[in-house]
XYZ file of C-alpha atoms in Angstrom:
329
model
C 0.714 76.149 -70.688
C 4.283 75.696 -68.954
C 3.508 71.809 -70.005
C 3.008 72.178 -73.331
C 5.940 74.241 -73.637
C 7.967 71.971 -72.045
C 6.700 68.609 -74.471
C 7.503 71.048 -77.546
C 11.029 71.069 -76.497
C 11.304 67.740 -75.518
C 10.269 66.786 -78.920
C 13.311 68.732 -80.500
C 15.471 67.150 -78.289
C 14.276 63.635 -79.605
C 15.026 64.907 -82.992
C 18.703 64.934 -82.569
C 19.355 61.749 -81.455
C 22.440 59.511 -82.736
C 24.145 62.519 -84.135
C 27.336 64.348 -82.985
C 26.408 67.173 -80.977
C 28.716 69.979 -78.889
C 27.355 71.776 -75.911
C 28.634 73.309 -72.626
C 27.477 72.451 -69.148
C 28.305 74.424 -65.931
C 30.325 71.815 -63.620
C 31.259 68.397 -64.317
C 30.760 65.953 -61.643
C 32.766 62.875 -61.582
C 31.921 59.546 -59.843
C 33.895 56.223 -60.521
C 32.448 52.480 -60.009
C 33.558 49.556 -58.986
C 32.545 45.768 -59.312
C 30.815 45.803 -56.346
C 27.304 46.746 -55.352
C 27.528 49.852 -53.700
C 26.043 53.304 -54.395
C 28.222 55.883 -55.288
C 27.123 59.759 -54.630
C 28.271 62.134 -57.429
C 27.021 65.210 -55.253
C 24.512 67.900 -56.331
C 24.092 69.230 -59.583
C 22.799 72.449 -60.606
C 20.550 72.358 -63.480
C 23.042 73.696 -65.857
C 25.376 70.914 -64.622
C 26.764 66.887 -65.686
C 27.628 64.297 -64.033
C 30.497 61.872 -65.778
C 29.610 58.576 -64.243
C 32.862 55.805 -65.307
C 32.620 52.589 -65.049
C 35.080 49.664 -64.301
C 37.696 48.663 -66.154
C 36.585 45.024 -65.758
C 33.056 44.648 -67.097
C 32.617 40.907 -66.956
C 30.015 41.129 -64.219
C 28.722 44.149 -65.160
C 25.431 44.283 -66.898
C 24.241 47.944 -66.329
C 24.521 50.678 -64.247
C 21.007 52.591 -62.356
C 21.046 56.067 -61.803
C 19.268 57.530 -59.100
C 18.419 61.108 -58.901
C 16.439 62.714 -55.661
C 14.581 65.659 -57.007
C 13.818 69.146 -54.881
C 10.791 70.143 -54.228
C 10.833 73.430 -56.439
C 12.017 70.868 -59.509
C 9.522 68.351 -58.959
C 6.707 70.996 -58.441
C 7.578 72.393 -61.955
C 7.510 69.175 -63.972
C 8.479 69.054 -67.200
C 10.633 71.931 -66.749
C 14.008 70.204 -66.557
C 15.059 67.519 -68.972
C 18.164 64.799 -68.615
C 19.897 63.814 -70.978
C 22.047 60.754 -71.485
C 25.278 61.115 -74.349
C 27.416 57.749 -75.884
C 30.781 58.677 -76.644
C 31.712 61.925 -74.919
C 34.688 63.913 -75.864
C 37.120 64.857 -74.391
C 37.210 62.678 -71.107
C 35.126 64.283 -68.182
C 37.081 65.909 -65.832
C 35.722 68.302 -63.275
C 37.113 71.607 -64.594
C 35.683 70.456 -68.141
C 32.990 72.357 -69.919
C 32.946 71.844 -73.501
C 31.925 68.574 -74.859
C 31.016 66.990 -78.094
C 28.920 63.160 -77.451
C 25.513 60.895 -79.261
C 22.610 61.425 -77.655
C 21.171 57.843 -76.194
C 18.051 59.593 -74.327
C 16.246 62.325 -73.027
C 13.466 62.597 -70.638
C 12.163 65.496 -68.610
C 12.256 65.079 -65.070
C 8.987 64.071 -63.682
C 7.238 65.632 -60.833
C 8.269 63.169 -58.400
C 10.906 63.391 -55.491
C 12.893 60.663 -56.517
C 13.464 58.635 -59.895
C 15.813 56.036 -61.539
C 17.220 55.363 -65.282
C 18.646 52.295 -65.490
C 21.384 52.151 -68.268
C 21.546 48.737 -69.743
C 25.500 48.024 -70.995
C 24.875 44.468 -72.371
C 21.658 42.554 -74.012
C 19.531 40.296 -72.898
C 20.151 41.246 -69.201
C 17.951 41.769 -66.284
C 17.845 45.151 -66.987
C 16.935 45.023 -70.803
C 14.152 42.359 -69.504
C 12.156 44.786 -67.718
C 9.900 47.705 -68.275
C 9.729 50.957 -66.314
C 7.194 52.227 -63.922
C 6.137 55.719 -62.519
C 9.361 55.798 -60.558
C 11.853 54.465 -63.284
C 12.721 54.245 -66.708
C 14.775 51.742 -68.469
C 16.756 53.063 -71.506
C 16.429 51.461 -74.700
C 19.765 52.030 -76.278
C 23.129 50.230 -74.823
C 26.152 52.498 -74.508
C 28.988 51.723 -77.146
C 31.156 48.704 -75.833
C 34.213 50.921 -76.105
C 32.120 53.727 -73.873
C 34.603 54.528 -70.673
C 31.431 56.551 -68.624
C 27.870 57.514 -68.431
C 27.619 61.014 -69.354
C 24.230 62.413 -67.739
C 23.807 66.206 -68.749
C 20.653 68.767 -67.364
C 19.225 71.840 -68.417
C 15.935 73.522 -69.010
C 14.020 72.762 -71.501
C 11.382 75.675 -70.880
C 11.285 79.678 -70.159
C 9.591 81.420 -67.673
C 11.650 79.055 -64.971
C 11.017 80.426 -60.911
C 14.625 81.753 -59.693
C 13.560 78.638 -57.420
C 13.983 75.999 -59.684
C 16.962 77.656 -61.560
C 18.669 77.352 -57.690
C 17.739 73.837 -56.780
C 20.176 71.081 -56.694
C 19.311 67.818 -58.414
C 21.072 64.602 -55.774
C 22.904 61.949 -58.410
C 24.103 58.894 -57.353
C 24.776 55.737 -59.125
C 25.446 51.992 -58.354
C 26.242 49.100 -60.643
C 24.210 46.077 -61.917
C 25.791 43.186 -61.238
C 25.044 39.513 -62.898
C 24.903 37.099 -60.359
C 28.408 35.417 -61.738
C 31.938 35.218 -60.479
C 35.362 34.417 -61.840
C 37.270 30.975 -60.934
C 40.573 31.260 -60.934
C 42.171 27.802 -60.592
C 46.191 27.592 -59.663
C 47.774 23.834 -60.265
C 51.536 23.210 -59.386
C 52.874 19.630 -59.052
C 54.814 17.650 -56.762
C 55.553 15.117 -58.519
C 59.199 15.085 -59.472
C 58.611 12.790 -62.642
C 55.089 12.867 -63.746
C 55.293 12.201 -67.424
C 52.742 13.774 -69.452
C 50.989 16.435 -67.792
C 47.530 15.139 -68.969
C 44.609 16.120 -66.624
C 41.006 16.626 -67.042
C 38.732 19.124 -65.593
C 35.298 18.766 -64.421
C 33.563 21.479 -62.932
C 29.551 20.511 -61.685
C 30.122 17.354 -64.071
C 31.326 19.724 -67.091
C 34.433 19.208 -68.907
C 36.530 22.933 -68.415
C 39.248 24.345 -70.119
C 41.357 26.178 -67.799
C 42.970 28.017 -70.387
C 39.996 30.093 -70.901
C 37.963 32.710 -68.316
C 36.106 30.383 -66.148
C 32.610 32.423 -65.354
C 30.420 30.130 -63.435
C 26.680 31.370 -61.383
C 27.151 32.247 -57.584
C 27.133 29.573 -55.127
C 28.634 26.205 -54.668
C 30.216 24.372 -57.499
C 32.289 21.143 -57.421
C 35.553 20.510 -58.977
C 37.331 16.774 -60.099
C 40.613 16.754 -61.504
C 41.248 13.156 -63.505
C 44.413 12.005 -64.586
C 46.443 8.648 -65.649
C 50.068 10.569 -64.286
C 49.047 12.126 -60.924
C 46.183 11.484 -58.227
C 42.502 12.623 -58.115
C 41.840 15.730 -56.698
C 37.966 16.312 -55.855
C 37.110 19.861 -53.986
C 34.159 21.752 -53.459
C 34.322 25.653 -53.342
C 32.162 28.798 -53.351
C 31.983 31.738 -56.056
C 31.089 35.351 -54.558
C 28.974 38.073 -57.099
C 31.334 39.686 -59.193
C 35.023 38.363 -57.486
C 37.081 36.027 -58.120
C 37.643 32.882 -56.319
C 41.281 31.668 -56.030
C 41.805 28.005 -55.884
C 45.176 26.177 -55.239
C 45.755 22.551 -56.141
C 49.233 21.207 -55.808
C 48.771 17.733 -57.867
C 50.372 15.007 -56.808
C 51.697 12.038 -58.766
C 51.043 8.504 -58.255
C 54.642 7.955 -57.001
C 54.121 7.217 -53.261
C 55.131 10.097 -51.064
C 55.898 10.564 -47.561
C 55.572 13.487 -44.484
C 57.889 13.399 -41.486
C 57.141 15.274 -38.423
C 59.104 15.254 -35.326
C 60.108 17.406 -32.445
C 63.149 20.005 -33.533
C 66.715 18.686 -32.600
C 65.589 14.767 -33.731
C 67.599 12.762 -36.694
C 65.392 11.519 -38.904
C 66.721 8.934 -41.789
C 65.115 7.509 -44.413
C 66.867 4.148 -46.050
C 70.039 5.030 -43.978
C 69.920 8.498 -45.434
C 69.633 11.575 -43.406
C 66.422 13.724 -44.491
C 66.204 16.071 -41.272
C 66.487 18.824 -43.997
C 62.878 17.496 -45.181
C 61.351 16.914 -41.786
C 57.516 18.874 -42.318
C 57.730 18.586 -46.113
C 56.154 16.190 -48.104
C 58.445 14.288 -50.711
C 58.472 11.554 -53.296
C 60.113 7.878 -51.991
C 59.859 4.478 -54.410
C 57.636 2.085 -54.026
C 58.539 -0.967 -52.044
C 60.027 -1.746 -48.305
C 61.853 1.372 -46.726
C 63.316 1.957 -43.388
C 62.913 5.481 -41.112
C 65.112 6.031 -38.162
C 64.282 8.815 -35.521
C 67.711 9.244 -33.349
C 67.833 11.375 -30.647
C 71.295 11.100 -28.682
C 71.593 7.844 -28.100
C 67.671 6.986 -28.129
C 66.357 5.628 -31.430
C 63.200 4.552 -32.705
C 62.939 2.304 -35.940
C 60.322 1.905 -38.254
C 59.719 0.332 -41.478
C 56.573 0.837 -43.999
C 55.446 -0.604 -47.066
C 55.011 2.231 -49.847
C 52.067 1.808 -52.458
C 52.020 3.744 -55.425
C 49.449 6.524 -55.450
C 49.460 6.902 -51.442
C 50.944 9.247 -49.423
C 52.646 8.580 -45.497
C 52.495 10.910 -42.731
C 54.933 9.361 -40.359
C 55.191 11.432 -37.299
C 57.892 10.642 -33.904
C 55.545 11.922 -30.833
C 58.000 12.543 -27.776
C 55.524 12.231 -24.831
C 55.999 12.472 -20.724
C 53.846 11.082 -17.969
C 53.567 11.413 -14.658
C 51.346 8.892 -12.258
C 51.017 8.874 -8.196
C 51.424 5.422 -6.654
């Protein structure tokens, strides 16, 4: 009898779906998610009670959020008895001293007489979530939130009389994690060196793939390969790694094909390049012309002299290494 009771009003719950309702719950529970894959514990909610479940402000990555309620005993004894409900567009915002609401019902389902069960709320299409189907210990909600929707609003109540003072005392245990595609942001950071590089005409190639690094580069966890082509500075070739759901900062200073050079010596050395004293760029790489040049390391009245050959498109590390031995004769 207390089942057939309990499918009646289940049944005129499903008939007010996708309008406008108002209603009043007990205590509002609030949870907030992040991009990342952890479970989040709302607390325990009386039957009478929500639980406001918001999501991140960035939902690239996100493609759903799963809900996971652990049922007591007395609950899941009485099946049937207690229904949850999911609402689109709540109003006003959940906060936890907020009662009164006014949201579209998405779905309703009466808890089952299990001790544990999962909705999964899809938030996109064509997901991994929308692709499956949902067994004795889950369900999988047909309808995806509004794209403007800032939470999850899950509400309870009975949805029978003649409830034990058992059931009407039991806490329901919500927590809730996100559902993450398996996708990451590059974010790709190019300064130049090159004093006069002309046009700044470059090519990206990411896996082989022509990118434009003007727009959101999304690319599948795991390693990817980057080439940077270009007629006015050198090419850059790196290989990097994109995490679930973060995003990967890459920095490529581009060089251009002007020859450049990097001095390193010993603090308190002269260094001078042509004749002209560069100490002030000793450990930095700069731009030289091509053709013959001369570098002088003085210390007191010590000197070493070098000369080089520079070759458009290469770069010089040109280092004075001030060494002491000792030998037993």
């Amino acid at each position: 009898m207390k089942n057939k009771l309990a499918a009646v009003s289940i049944l005129i719950l499903l008939s007010q779906f996708l309008t406008a309702e108002s209603f009043r719950v007990r205590k509002t529970h609030v949870i907030k998610l992040e991009n990342e894959n952890t479970e989040v514990n709302a607390g325990d909610c009386n039957i009478y009670d929500a639980a406001a479940i918001f999501l991140p402000s960035d939902r690239t990555f996100l493609e759903g959020i799963e809900i996971k309620l652990v049922i007591p005993e007395a609950i899941a004894s009485w099946p049937n008895c207690v229904a949850g409900t999911i609402y689109d567009r709540i109003s006003p915002e959940p906060t936890p001293n907020q009662i009164d609401y006014s949201g579209t019902r998405l779905y309703v389902s009466a808890l089952p007489g299990k001790l544990s069960w999962v909705i999964q709320v899809p938030l996109k299409a064509g997901t991994s979530i929308t692709n499956q189907k949902g067994n004795k210990y889950s369900s999988v909600i047909d309808t995806i939130p509004s794209s403007q929707a800032t939470n999850i609003f899950l509400k309870f109540q009975p949805v029978m009389k003649g409830i034990p003072e058992e059931v009407l005392n039991s806490l329901i245990s919500v927590s809730a994690k996100p559902v993450l595609s398996n996708k990451g942001r590059l974010k790709l950071n190019l300064t130049s060196l090159s004093e006069t590089p002309g046009p700044a005409g470059y090519s990206v190639f990411i896996d082989d793939i022509a990118t434009d690094i003007n727009k959101d580069i999304i690319l599948d966890t795991g390693v990817h390969n980057l080439s940077i082509i270009s007629e006015n500075f050198r090419n850059e070739v790196r290989t990097f790694y994109i995490e679930q759901a973060k995003t990967t900062n890459l920095d490529i200073e581009l060089k251009g094909v002007e020859p450049s050079v990097l001095i390193t010596a010993p603090e308190g050395v002269k260094a001078l390049l042509d004749g002209e004293d560069c100490t002030d760029k000793v450990g930095k790489e700069f731009i030289i012309t091509e053709g013959e040049h001369t570098i002088r390391f003085e210390i007191g009245s010590y000197e070493v002299v070098r000369s080089l050959t520079a070759i458009k498109g290469k770069t010089y590390d040109v280092s004075l290494d001030v060494d002491l031995s000792i030998s037993e004769n």
